[in-house]
PDB file of C-alpha atoms in Angstrom:
ATOM      1  CA  MET A  13     -21.413 -18.190  -2.491  1.00  0.00           C
ATOM      2  CA  ALA A  14     -20.032 -19.867  -5.593  1.00  0.00           C
ATOM      3  CA  VAL A  15     -21.972 -19.294  -8.800  1.00  0.00           C
ATOM      4  CA  THR A  16     -22.980 -22.614 -10.338  1.00  0.00           C
ATOM      5  CA  GLY A  17     -23.404 -23.635 -13.987  1.00  0.00           C
ATOM      6  CA  ARG A  18     -19.991 -22.328 -15.128  1.00  0.00           C
ATOM      7  CA  PRO A  19     -21.186 -18.753 -15.848  1.00  0.00           C
ATOM      8  CA  ASP A  20     -17.616 -17.803 -16.669  1.00  0.00           C
ATOM      9  CA  ARG A  21     -18.082 -19.846 -19.858  1.00  0.00           C
ATOM     10  CA  ILE A  22     -21.624 -19.014 -20.846  1.00  0.00           C
ATOM     11  CA  MET A  23     -21.137 -15.309 -20.179  1.00  0.00           C
ATOM     12  CA  VAL A  24     -17.915 -14.763 -22.157  1.00  0.00           C
ATOM     13  CA  PRO A  25     -19.693 -12.881 -25.020  1.00  0.00           C
ATOM     14  CA  ARG A  26     -21.393 -10.628 -22.468  1.00  0.00           C
ATOM     15  CA  VAL A  27     -18.131 -10.072 -20.622  1.00  0.00           C
ATOM     16  CA  CYS A  28     -16.335  -9.184 -23.868  1.00  0.00           C
ATOM     17  CA  ALA A  29     -19.008  -6.647 -24.730  1.00  0.00           C
ATOM     18  CA  LEU A  30     -18.828  -5.166 -21.243  1.00  0.00           C
ATOM     19  CA  VAL A  31     -15.044  -4.984 -21.222  1.00  0.00           C
ATOM     20  CA  ALA A  32     -15.169  -3.023 -24.470  1.00  0.00           C
ATOM     21  CA  ALA A  33     -17.525  -0.514 -22.893  1.00  0.00           C
ATOM     22  CA  LEU A  34     -15.503  -0.493 -19.703  1.00  0.00           C
ATOM     23  CA  ALA A  35     -12.264   0.197 -21.576  1.00  0.00           C
ATOM     24  CA  VAL A  36     -13.870   3.221 -23.226  1.00  0.00           C
ATOM     25  CA  VAL A  37     -14.887   4.576 -19.824  1.00  0.00           C
ATOM     26  CA  VAL A  38     -11.517   4.061 -18.131  1.00  0.00           C
ATOM     27  CA  GLY A  39      -9.415   4.662 -21.239  1.00  0.00           C
ATOM     28  CA  GLY A  40      -7.487   2.513 -23.677  1.00  0.00           C
ATOM     29  CA  GLY A  41      -8.228  -0.279 -26.118  1.00  0.00           C
ATOM     30  CA  THR A  42     -11.589  -1.917 -26.608  1.00  0.00           C
ATOM     31  CA  SER A  43     -10.752  -5.445 -27.761  1.00  0.00           C
ATOM     32  CA  CYS A  44     -11.007  -8.615 -25.684  1.00  0.00           C
ATOM     33  CA  SER A  45      -8.435 -10.293 -27.881  1.00  0.00           C
ATOM     34  CA  SER A  46      -5.517  -7.887 -27.648  1.00  0.00           C
ATOM     35  CA  PRO A  47      -2.941  -7.771 -26.313  1.00  0.00           C
ATOM     36  CA  SER A  48      -2.152 -11.404 -25.507  1.00  0.00           C
ATOM     37  CA  ALA A  49      -3.342 -12.542 -22.118  1.00  0.00           C
ATOM     38  CA  SER A  50       0.058 -13.261 -20.624  1.00  0.00           C
ATOM     39  CA  GLY A  51       1.571 -10.080 -22.053  1.00  0.00           C
ATOM     40  CA  ALA A  52      -1.324  -7.949 -20.834  1.00  0.00           C
ATOM     41  CA  LEU A  53      -1.116  -9.219 -17.277  1.00  0.00           C
ATOM     42  CA  ALA A  54       2.656  -8.762 -17.258  1.00  0.00           C
ATOM     43  CA  SER A  55       2.355  -5.225 -18.710  1.00  0.00           C
ATOM     44  CA  PRO A  56      -1.179  -4.077 -17.910  1.00  0.00           C
ATOM     45  CA  PHE A  57      -3.079  -1.145 -19.404  1.00  0.00           C
ATOM     46  CA  ASP A  58      -3.052   0.648 -22.707  1.00  0.00           C
ATOM     47  CA  ALA A  59       0.130   2.204 -24.094  1.00  0.00           C
ATOM     48  CA  SER A  60      -1.457   5.637 -23.551  1.00  0.00           C
ATOM     49  CA  SER A  61      -2.019   4.966 -19.820  1.00  0.00           C
ATOM     50  CA  PRO A  62      -0.437   7.529 -17.469  1.00  0.00           C
ATOM     51  CA  TRP A  63       1.233   4.590 -15.712  1.00  0.00           C
ATOM     52  CA  ARG A  64       3.249   3.766 -18.828  1.00  0.00           C
ATOM     53  CA  GLN A  65       4.498   7.245 -19.745  1.00  0.00           C
ATOM     54  CA  VAL A  66       8.129   8.299 -19.408  1.00  0.00           C
ATOM     55  CA  ILE A  67       8.523  11.656 -17.648  1.00  0.00           C
ATOM     56  CA  PRO A  68       9.588  14.351 -20.155  1.00  0.00           C
ATOM     57  CA  ALA A  69      13.001  15.914 -19.598  1.00  0.00           C
ATOM     58  CA  ASP A  70      11.403  19.350 -19.258  1.00  0.00           C
ATOM     59  CA  ALA A  71       8.653  18.335 -16.787  1.00  0.00           C
ATOM     60  CA  PRO A  72       7.941  21.334 -14.538  1.00  0.00           C
ATOM     61  CA  VAL A  73       8.312  20.979 -10.766  1.00  0.00           C
ATOM     62  CA  ASP A  74       5.578  21.948  -8.324  1.00  0.00           C
ATOM     63  CA  PRO A  75       6.496  25.245  -6.601  1.00  0.00           C
ATOM     64  CA  ASN A  76       5.780  23.629  -3.219  1.00  0.00           C
ATOM     65  CA  SER A  77       7.817  20.509  -4.009  1.00  0.00           C
ATOM     66  CA  THR A  78      10.608  21.115  -1.491  1.00  0.00           C
ATOM     67  CA  ALA A  79       8.196  21.446   1.419  1.00  0.00           C
ATOM     68  CA  MET A  80       6.096  18.466   0.333  1.00  0.00           C
ATOM     69  CA  ILE A  81       9.125  16.177   0.039  1.00  0.00           C
ATOM     70  CA  ALA A  82      10.491  17.365   3.389  1.00  0.00           C
ATOM     71  CA  SER A  83       7.160  16.411   4.942  1.00  0.00           C
ATOM     72  CA  VAL A  84       7.454  12.766   3.837  1.00  0.00           C
ATOM     73  CA  GLN A  85      11.219  12.448   4.288  1.00  0.00           C
ATOM     74  CA  PRO A  86      12.010  13.167   7.953  1.00  0.00           C
ATOM     75  CA  THR A  87      14.274  10.142   7.482  1.00  0.00           C
ATOM     76  CA  PRO A  88      14.990   9.350   3.802  1.00  0.00           C
ATOM     77  CA  ALA A  89      12.955   6.250   3.002  1.00  0.00           C
ATOM     78  CA  LEU A  90      10.589   4.706   0.485  1.00  0.00           C
ATOM     79  CA  ASN A  91       9.079   1.810   2.415  1.00  0.00           C
ATOM     80  CA  ALA A  92       8.509  -1.351   0.387  1.00  0.00           C
ATOM     81  CA  ASN A  93       5.121  -2.950   1.085  1.00  0.00           C
ATOM     82  CA  LEU A  94       6.239  -6.542   0.567  1.00  0.00           C
ATOM     83  CA  VAL A  95       4.247  -8.675   3.009  1.00  0.00           C
ATOM     84  CA  ALA A  96       1.294  -7.392   5.067  1.00  0.00           C
ATOM     85  CA  TYR A  97       0.353  -4.833   2.406  1.00  0.00           C
ATOM     86  CA  GLY A  98       1.892  -6.653  -0.549  1.00  0.00           C
ATOM     87  CA  ILE A  99      -0.646  -7.048  -3.356  1.00  0.00           C
ATOM     88  CA  PRO A 100      -1.729 -10.656  -4.067  1.00  0.00           C
ATOM     89  CA  ILE A 101      -2.316 -10.881  -7.836  1.00  0.00           C
ATOM     90  CA  TYR A 102      -4.004 -13.958  -9.293  1.00  0.00           C
ATOM     91  CA  ALA A 103      -4.524 -14.961 -12.931  1.00  0.00           C
ATOM     92  CA  ALA A 104      -7.963 -16.461 -13.566  1.00  0.00           C
ATOM     93  CA  GLY A 105      -8.483 -18.843 -16.485  1.00  0.00           C
ATOM     94  CA  ARG A 106     -11.658 -20.035 -18.192  1.00  0.00           C
ATOM     95  CA  ASP A 107     -12.028 -22.857 -15.656  1.00  0.00           C
ATOM     96  CA  THR A 108     -11.497 -20.666 -12.606  1.00  0.00           C
ATOM     97  CA  PRO A 109     -14.437 -20.819 -10.164  1.00  0.00           C
ATOM     98  CA  THR A 110     -16.690 -17.768 -10.153  1.00  0.00           C
ATOM     99  CA  TYR A 111     -18.661 -16.298  -7.278  1.00  0.00           C
ATOM    100  CA  ALA A 112     -21.422 -13.819  -6.580  1.00  0.00           C
ATOM    101  CA  VAL A 113     -19.544 -11.380  -4.334  1.00  0.00           C
ATOM    102  CA  ALA A 114     -21.495  -8.982  -2.106  1.00  0.00           C
ATOM    103  CA  CYS A 115     -20.163  -5.690  -0.746  1.00  0.00           C
ATOM    104  CA  THR A 116     -20.575  -5.114   2.990  1.00  0.00           C
ATOM    105  CA  ARG A 117     -20.197  -1.300   2.754  1.00  0.00           C
ATOM    106  CA  VAL A 118     -23.637  -0.505   1.401  1.00  0.00           C
ATOM    107  CA  ASP A 119     -23.176   3.209   2.180  1.00  0.00           C
ATOM    108  CA  TYR A 120     -20.690   3.462  -0.697  1.00  0.00           C
ATOM    109  CA  GLY A 121     -23.365   2.863  -3.314  1.00  0.00           C
ATOM    110  CA  LEU A 122     -24.002   0.030  -5.738  1.00  0.00           C
ATOM    111  CA  CYS A 123     -21.537  -2.827  -5.276  1.00  0.00           C
ATOM    112  CA  PRO A 124     -19.200  -2.871  -8.308  1.00  0.00           C
ATOM    113  CA  PHE A 125     -19.400  -6.679  -8.376  1.00  0.00           C
ATOM    114  CA  ALA A 126     -23.194  -6.754  -8.583  1.00  0.00           C
ATOM    115  CA  GLY A 127     -24.237  -8.967 -11.501  1.00  0.00           C
ATOM    116  CA  TRP A 128     -20.712 -10.147 -12.251  1.00  0.00           C
ATOM    117  CA  PRO A 129     -19.505 -13.747 -12.076  1.00  0.00           C
ATOM    118  CA  VAL A 130     -16.328 -12.846 -10.153  1.00  0.00           C
ATOM    119  CA  ALA A 131     -13.455 -15.207 -11.004  1.00  0.00           C
ATOM    120  CA  ILE A 132     -11.384 -16.144  -7.943  1.00  0.00           C
ATOM    121  CA  PRO A 133      -8.822 -18.951  -8.194  1.00  0.00           C
ATOM    122  CA  ASP A 134      -8.818 -21.737  -5.623  1.00  0.00           C
ATOM    123  CA  GLY A 135      -6.366 -20.937  -2.850  1.00  0.00           C
ATOM    124  CA  ALA A 136      -6.555 -17.173  -3.390  1.00  0.00           C
ATOM    125  CA  GLU A 137      -6.021 -15.177  -0.212  1.00  0.00           C
ATOM    126  CA  PRO A 138      -6.188 -11.432   0.487  1.00  0.00           C
ATOM    127  CA  ASN A 139      -3.195  -9.793   2.093  1.00  0.00           C
ATOM    128  CA  THR A 140      -3.049  -9.690   5.871  1.00  0.00           C
ATOM    129  CA  GLY A 141      -2.974  -5.899   6.226  1.00  0.00           C
ATOM    130  CA  SER A 142      -6.077  -3.972   7.240  1.00  0.00           C
ATOM    131  CA  ASP A 143      -6.904  -3.371   3.560  1.00  0.00           C
ATOM    132  CA  GLY A 144      -7.445  -7.097   2.899  1.00  0.00           C
ATOM    133  CA  VAL A 145      -6.489  -6.559  -0.742  1.00  0.00           C
ATOM    134  CA  LEU A 146      -6.873  -9.171  -3.465  1.00  0.00           C
ATOM    135  CA  VAL A 147      -6.637  -8.767  -7.246  1.00  0.00           C
ATOM    136  CA  SER A 148      -7.952 -11.403  -9.657  1.00  0.00           C
ATOM    137  CA  VAL A 149      -7.457 -10.929 -13.393  1.00  0.00           C
ATOM    138  CA  GLN A 150      -9.632 -12.818 -15.880  1.00  0.00           C
ATOM    139  CA  GLU A 151      -7.135 -12.748 -18.711  1.00  0.00           C
ATOM    140  CA  SER A 152      -9.444 -14.024 -21.480  1.00  0.00           C
ATOM    141  CA  SER A 153     -11.773 -11.052 -21.043  1.00  0.00           C
ATOM    142  CA  GLY A 154      -9.299  -8.518 -19.705  1.00  0.00           C
ATOM    143  CA  ILE A 155     -11.390  -7.922 -16.585  1.00  0.00           C
ATOM    144  CA  ILE A 156      -9.663  -7.011 -13.306  1.00  0.00           C
ATOM    145  CA  PHE A 157     -11.581  -7.715 -10.096  1.00  0.00           C
ATOM    146  CA  GLU A 158     -10.165  -5.596  -7.278  1.00  0.00           C
ATOM    147  CA  PHE A 159     -11.091  -6.252  -3.641  1.00  0.00           C
ATOM    148  CA  TRP A 160     -10.861  -4.038  -0.583  1.00  0.00           C
ATOM    149  CA  ARG A 161     -11.203  -6.026   2.662  1.00  0.00           C
ATOM    150  CA  ALA A 162     -11.972  -9.330   1.003  1.00  0.00           C
ATOM    151  CA  VAL A 163     -13.214 -12.168   3.226  1.00  0.00           C
ATOM    152  CA  ARG A 164     -13.837 -15.820   2.436  1.00  0.00           C
ATOM    153  CA  ASP A 165     -16.208 -17.843   4.622  1.00  0.00           C
ATOM    154  CA  GLY A 166     -16.438 -21.388   3.315  1.00  0.00           C
ATOM    155  CA  GLU A 167     -17.717 -21.089  -0.252  1.00  0.00           C
ATOM    156  CA  THR A 168     -18.811 -17.466   0.163  1.00  0.00           C
ATOM    157  CA  TRP A 169     -16.733 -14.380  -0.676  1.00  0.00           C
ATOM    158  CA  THR A 170     -17.579 -10.851   0.449  1.00  0.00           C
ATOM    159  CA  THR A 171     -15.686  -7.587   0.226  1.00  0.00           C
ATOM    160  CA  ALA A 172     -16.148  -4.217   1.894  1.00  0.00           C
ATOM    161  CA  PHE A 173     -15.969  -2.659  -1.569  1.00  0.00           C
ATOM    162  CA  GLY A 174     -14.015  -3.025  -4.763  1.00  0.00           C
ATOM    163  CA  ALA A 175     -13.708  -2.164  -8.420  1.00  0.00           C
ATOM    164  CA  VAL A 176     -13.957  -3.732 -11.851  1.00  0.00           C
ATOM    165  CA  ASN A 177     -11.354  -2.431 -14.287  1.00  0.00           C
ATOM    166  CA  SER A 178     -10.076  -3.251 -17.763  1.00  0.00           C
ATOM    167  CA  LEU A 179      -6.646  -4.757 -18.284  1.00  0.00           C
ATOM    168  CA  HIS A 180      -6.555  -2.741 -21.529  1.00  0.00           C
ATOM    169  CA  GLY A 181      -7.748   0.576 -20.054  1.00  0.00           C
ATOM    170  CA  SER A 182      -6.062   3.554 -18.416  1.00  0.00           C
ATOM    171  CA  GLY A 183      -5.415   2.051 -14.982  1.00  0.00           C
ATOM    172  CA  TRP A 184      -7.790   4.509 -13.332  1.00  0.00           C
ATOM    173  CA  GLY A 185     -11.392   3.883 -12.311  1.00  0.00           C
ATOM    174  CA  GLY A 186     -13.419   2.624  -9.375  1.00  0.00           C
ATOM    175  CA  ALA A 187     -13.111   2.792  -5.619  1.00  0.00           C
ATOM    176  CA  ALA A 188     -10.624   0.055  -4.742  1.00  0.00           C
ATOM    177  CA  THR A 189      -8.074   2.750  -3.857  1.00  0.00           C
ATOM    178  CA  GLY A 190      -8.408   6.201  -2.354  1.00  0.00           C
ATOM    179  CA  SER A 191      -7.527   8.039  -5.577  1.00  0.00           C
ATOM    180  CA  GLY A 192      -9.508   5.866  -7.979  1.00  0.00           C
ATOM    181  CA  ALA A 193      -6.393   4.139  -9.314  1.00  0.00           C
ATOM    182  CA  SER A 194      -6.692   0.493 -10.256  1.00  0.00           C
ATOM    183  CA  ARG A 195      -5.320  -1.697  -7.486  1.00  0.00           C
ATOM    184  CA  LEU A 196      -3.156  -3.432 -10.104  1.00  0.00           C
ATOM    185  CA  ALA A 197      -1.694  -0.171 -11.394  1.00  0.00           C
ATOM    186  CA  GLY A 198       1.851   0.770 -10.467  1.00  0.00           C
ATOM    187  CA  VAL A 199       2.499  -2.367  -8.444  1.00  0.00           C
ATOM    188  CA  VAL A 200       6.122  -3.545  -8.598  1.00  0.00           C
ATOM    189  CA  ARG A 201       5.896  -7.115  -9.844  1.00  0.00           C
ATOM    190  CA  VAL A 202       7.990 -10.065  -8.695  1.00  0.00           C
ATOM    191  CA  ALA A 203       9.136 -10.716 -12.282  1.00  0.00           C
ATOM    192  CA  GLU A 204      10.209  -7.089 -12.682  1.00  0.00           C
ATOM    193  CA  ILE A 205      12.493  -7.335  -9.669  1.00  0.00           C
ATOM    194  CA  ALA A 206      13.882 -10.604 -11.020  1.00  0.00           C
ATOM    195  CA  ASP A 207      14.588  -8.845 -14.340  1.00  0.00           C
ATOM    196  CA  GLY A 208      15.937  -5.696 -12.705  1.00  0.00           C
ATOM    197  CA  GLU A 209      13.647  -3.519 -14.826  1.00  0.00           C
ATOM    198  CA  ILE A 210      10.353  -1.826 -13.878  1.00  0.00           C
ATOM    199  CA  PRO A 211       8.767  -0.334 -17.039  1.00  0.00           C
ATOM    200  CA  HIS A 212       6.065   1.825 -15.463  1.00  0.00           C
ATOM    201  CA  ALA A 213       5.272   4.423 -12.824  1.00  0.00           C
ATOM    202  CA  LEU A 214       4.904   3.183  -9.254  1.00  0.00           C
ATOM    203  CA  ALA A 215       1.966   3.192  -6.829  1.00  0.00           C
ATOM    204  CA  LEU A 216       2.820   5.362  -3.809  1.00  0.00           C
ATOM    205  CA  GLN A 217       1.054   5.961  -0.493  1.00  0.00           C
ATOM    206  CA  SER A 218       1.539   8.559   2.256  1.00  0.00           C
ATOM    207  CA  ASN A 219       0.200   9.621   5.636  1.00  0.00           C
ATOM    208  CA  ASN A 220       0.394  13.239   4.431  1.00  0.00           C
ATOM    209  CA  ALA A 221      -2.057  13.016   1.519  1.00  0.00           C
ATOM    210  CA  CYS A 222      -4.313  16.030   0.972  1.00  0.00           C
ATOM    211  CA  PRO A 223      -8.102  15.740   0.707  1.00  0.00           C
ATOM    212  CA  THR A 224      -7.646  17.389  -2.703  1.00  0.00           C
ATOM    213  CA  PHE A 225      -6.484  15.594  -5.846  1.00  0.00           C
ATOM    214  CA  ARG A 226      -5.130  16.259  -9.300  1.00  0.00           C
ATOM    215  CA  ALA A 227      -5.349  14.365 -12.573  1.00  0.00           C
ATOM    216  CA  PRO A 228      -5.090  11.495 -13.265  1.00  0.00           C
ATOM    217  CA  ALA A 229      -6.602  10.806  -9.825  1.00  0.00           C
ATOM    218  CA  LEU A 230     -10.400  10.772  -9.714  1.00  0.00           C
ATOM    219  CA  LYS A 231     -10.831  11.458  -5.995  1.00  0.00           C
ATOM    220  CA  SER A 232      -8.905  11.428  -2.707  1.00  0.00           C
ATOM    221  CA  ASP A 233      -9.128   9.718   0.660  1.00  0.00           C
ATOM    222  CA  GLY A 234      -6.467  12.018   2.128  1.00  0.00           C
ATOM    223  CA  THR A 235      -7.212  13.898   5.338  1.00  0.00           C
ATOM    224  CA  SER A 236      -4.079  15.990   5.927  1.00  0.00           C
ATOM    225  CA  THR A 237      -4.755  19.730   6.024  1.00  0.00           C
ATOM    226  CA  ARG A 238      -1.110  20.694   6.445  1.00  0.00           C
ATOM    227  CA  ALA A 239       0.261  23.288   4.041  1.00  0.00           C
ATOM    228  CA  ASP A 240       2.862  20.748   2.891  1.00  0.00           C
ATOM    229  CA  CYS A 241       0.430  17.898   2.172  1.00  0.00           C
ATOM    230  CA  ILE A 242       0.641  16.134  -1.213  1.00  0.00           C
ATOM    231  CA  PRO A 243      -2.499  15.862  -3.393  1.00  0.00           C
ATOM    232  CA  GLU A 244      -3.450  12.368  -4.483  1.00  0.00           C
ATOM    233  CA  GLY A 245      -2.649  11.966  -8.149  1.00  0.00           C
ATOM    234  CA  ALA A 246       0.565  13.977  -7.743  1.00  0.00           C
ATOM    235  CA  ARG A 247       3.529  12.482  -9.583  1.00  0.00           C
ATOM    236  CA  LEU A 248       6.789  12.173  -7.677  1.00  0.00           C
ATOM    237  CA  GLN A 249      10.152  11.742  -9.395  1.00  0.00           C
ATOM    238  CA  LEU A 250      13.632  10.918  -8.161  1.00  0.00           C
ATOM    239  CA  ASP A 251      16.073  13.566  -9.399  1.00  0.00           C
ATOM    240  CA  PRO A 252      16.968  12.348 -12.910  1.00  0.00           C
ATOM    241  CA  GLU A 253      20.440  13.914 -12.632  1.00  0.00           C
ATOM    242  CA  LEU A 254      21.320  11.620  -9.734  1.00  0.00           C
ATOM    243  CA  ASP A 255      24.048   9.155 -10.755  1.00  0.00           C
ATOM    244  CA  LEU A 256      22.678   5.870  -9.445  1.00  0.00           C
ATOM    245  CA  GLY A 257      25.804   4.001 -10.573  1.00  0.00           C
ATOM    246  CA  SER A 258      27.884   5.936  -8.045  1.00  0.00           C
ATOM    247  CA  LEU A 259      25.745   4.693  -5.161  1.00  0.00           C
ATOM    248  CA  ASP A 260      26.123   1.386  -3.347  1.00  0.00           C
ATOM    249  CA  LEU A 261      22.633   0.109  -4.145  1.00  0.00           C
ATOM    250  CA  ARG A 262      21.247  -3.376  -3.754  1.00  0.00           C
ATOM    251  CA  PRO A 263      19.695  -4.753  -6.980  1.00  0.00           C
ATOM    252  CA  GLY A 264      16.114  -4.148  -5.835  1.00  0.00           C
ATOM    253  CA  GLU A 265      16.912  -0.604  -4.744  1.00  0.00           C
ATOM    254  CA  LEU A 266      18.516   0.100  -8.112  1.00  0.00           C
ATOM    255  CA  ALA A 267      15.495  -1.172 -10.053  1.00  0.00           C
ATOM    256  CA  VAL A 268      13.086   0.949  -7.997  1.00  0.00           C
ATOM    257  CA  ALA A 269      15.319   4.035  -8.157  1.00  0.00           C
ATOM    258  CA  ARG A 270      15.642   3.761 -11.953  1.00  0.00           C
ATOM    259  CA  ALA A 271      11.867   3.503 -12.316  1.00  0.00           C
ATOM    260  CA  MET A 272      11.380   6.510 -10.052  1.00  0.00           C
ATOM    261  CA  GLN A 273      13.757   8.529 -12.237  1.00  0.00           C
ATOM    262  CA  ARG A 274      12.265   7.453 -15.565  1.00  0.00           C
ATOM    263  CA  TYR A 275       8.550   7.006 -14.785  1.00  0.00           C
ATOM    264  CA  GLY A 276       8.121   8.374 -11.275  1.00  0.00           C
ATOM    265  CA  GLY A 277       5.262   7.331  -9.042  1.00  0.00           C
ATOM    266  CA  TYR A 278       1.709   8.517  -8.404  1.00  0.00           C
ATOM    267  CA  LEU A 279       0.444   9.168  -4.893  1.00  0.00           C
ATOM    268  CA  MET A 280      -2.682   7.029  -4.957  1.00  0.00           C
ATOM    269  CA  ASP A 281      -3.646   6.120  -1.392  1.00  0.00           C
ATOM    270  CA  VAL A 282      -3.260   6.852   2.301  1.00  0.00           C
ATOM    271  CA  ALA A 283      -0.820   4.853   4.442  1.00  0.00           C
ATOM    272  CA  ASN A 284       0.510   4.866   7.997  1.00  0.00           C
ATOM    273  CA  THR A 285       4.035   5.567   6.743  1.00  0.00           C
ATOM    274  CA  PRO A 286       5.366   8.884   5.393  1.00  0.00           C
ATOM    275  CA  LEU A 287       5.947   7.291   1.981  1.00  0.00           C
ATOM    276  CA  SER A 288       5.568   3.716   0.747  1.00  0.00           C
ATOM    277  CA  VAL A 289       5.355   1.809  -2.526  1.00  0.00           C
ATOM    278  CA  SER A 290       3.258  -1.217  -3.504  1.00  0.00           C
ATOM    279  CA  PHE A 291       4.856  -4.555  -4.410  1.00  0.00           C
ATOM    280  CA  GLU A 292       3.242  -7.759  -5.604  1.00  0.00           C
ATOM    281  CA  ARG A 293       3.127 -10.322  -2.801  1.00  0.00           C
ATOM    282  CA  GLU A 294       5.485 -13.132  -3.726  1.00  0.00           C
ATOM    283  CA  ALA A 295       3.758 -16.515  -3.835  1.00  0.00           C
ATOM    284  CA  ASP A 296       4.267 -19.107  -1.112  1.00  0.00           C
ATOM    285  CA  PRO A 297       6.854 -17.541   1.197  1.00  0.00           C
ATOM    286  CA  ALA A 298       6.771 -18.279   4.930  1.00  0.00           C
ATOM    287  CA  ALA A 299       4.241 -16.143   6.800  1.00  0.00           C
ATOM    288  CA  ASP A 300       6.353 -13.062   7.530  1.00  0.00           C
ATOM    289  CA  GLU A 301       9.097 -13.481   4.927  1.00  0.00           C
ATOM    290  CA  VAL A 302       9.455 -11.344   1.811  1.00  0.00           C
ATOM    291  CA  GLY A 303      10.042 -14.250  -0.582  1.00  0.00           C
ATOM    292  CA  GLN A 304      13.081 -15.625  -2.384  1.00  0.00           C
ATOM    293  CA  THR A 305      13.069 -13.266  -5.389  1.00  0.00           C
ATOM    294  CA  TYR A 306      12.887 -10.187  -3.198  1.00  0.00           C
ATOM    295  CA  SER A 307      15.456 -11.582  -0.794  1.00  0.00           C
ATOM    296  CA  ASP A 308      17.838 -12.271  -3.685  1.00  0.00           C
ATOM    297  CA  ALA A 309      17.407  -8.637  -4.773  1.00  0.00           C
ATOM    298  CA  GLY A 310      18.478  -7.415  -1.340  1.00  0.00           C
ATOM    299  CA  PHE A 311      15.147  -6.764   0.354  1.00  0.00           C
ATOM    300  CA  ARG A 312      15.476  -7.749   3.991  1.00  0.00           C
ATOM    301  CA  TRP A 313      12.046  -7.390   5.557  1.00  0.00           C
ATOM    302  CA  ASP A 314       8.581  -5.923   5.163  1.00  0.00           C
ATOM    303  CA  TYR A 315       8.644  -2.107   4.907  1.00  0.00           C
ATOM    304  CA  ASP A 316      12.308  -2.193   3.853  1.00  0.00           C
ATOM    305  CA  ALA A 317      13.211   1.509   3.638  1.00  0.00           C
ATOM    306  CA  MET A 318      15.587   1.125   0.656  1.00  0.00           C
ATOM    307  CA  GLU A 319      17.630   3.697   2.545  1.00  0.00           C
ATOM    308  CA  ASN A 320      20.700   3.548   0.298  1.00  0.00           C
ATOM    309  CA  VAL A 321      18.744   5.611  -2.227  1.00  0.00           C
ATOM    310  CA  PRO A 322      18.742   9.340  -1.345  1.00  0.00           C
ATOM    311  CA  TRP A 323      14.958   9.659  -1.293  1.00  0.00           C
ATOM    312  CA  ASP A 324      15.293  13.237  -0.066  1.00  0.00           C
ATOM    313  CA  LYS A 325      16.180  13.906  -3.723  1.00  0.00           C
ATOM    314  CA  LEU A 326      12.581  13.271  -4.733  1.00  0.00           C
ATOM    315  CA  ARG A 327      10.539  16.073  -6.253  1.00  0.00           C
ATOM    316  CA  VAL A 328       6.842  16.608  -6.894  1.00  0.00           C
ATOM    317  CA  LEU A 329       5.999  17.470 -10.483  1.00  0.00           C
ATOM    318  CA  LYS A 330       3.560  20.251 -11.298  1.00  0.00           C
TER     319      LYS A 330
END
């Protein structure tokens, strides 16, 4: 139920101290005051974060790359999770209501939200997919509250499990995703599509994820035992020699393809599709519509395959 007495105000010093410690654990800066709140939410995580690194020109390719890409490209596609599995991202201010949020999966260990006044804006809703994802960012403290299977019942919020991460950290930590990536990390933002520029690596999912993982992933929820499975934490890149200007790409496809050439994407979760990518859920569209910004960029529907990009030209880096 809702926490009374405005604990989001009286606990700011404690939250700032905890975010400093948290940032050390998950990587990155340790100050509550930098960068600016709006800039940090628009470009989350420390400059040293794996999500913000350009792929070097001489990055080696995994020797099993061809087989792994063939396994997730029976039909060339990178499905855009725009609606049911789009990520609802909310900015929480100092006056945002806070709640004591319990975890319903007690077999996963101590609830990450235990003891926290969890800031959740009025009107916040998880996505409608089976993951029930919701992300709330308390910008003043730099704390990210990440929900898996969030449920609101009147004035009470619960979640199956979740994570608490730092907006100024590495973008890895917790159990909100199968690999331990922050649920905010790698998400294509509405504003980025509007600008035509995505300045970070992307969050990818696959139904052929291995139970093994590689750095920067911390774990894996993959179950595929095929020889061509892809470890969680693997970084995929669109062939950087591909001339995107020669292709007839819609604006959204071009922005995603450029990011996949320059920054690539990390396999960070299991999905029901061969290969998909996380997008921020656009605010206030009709129930099953992608939203005006995405529509203007050429996205037609949920799980748009962005098929004008030759996704069979992907490669897995070593």
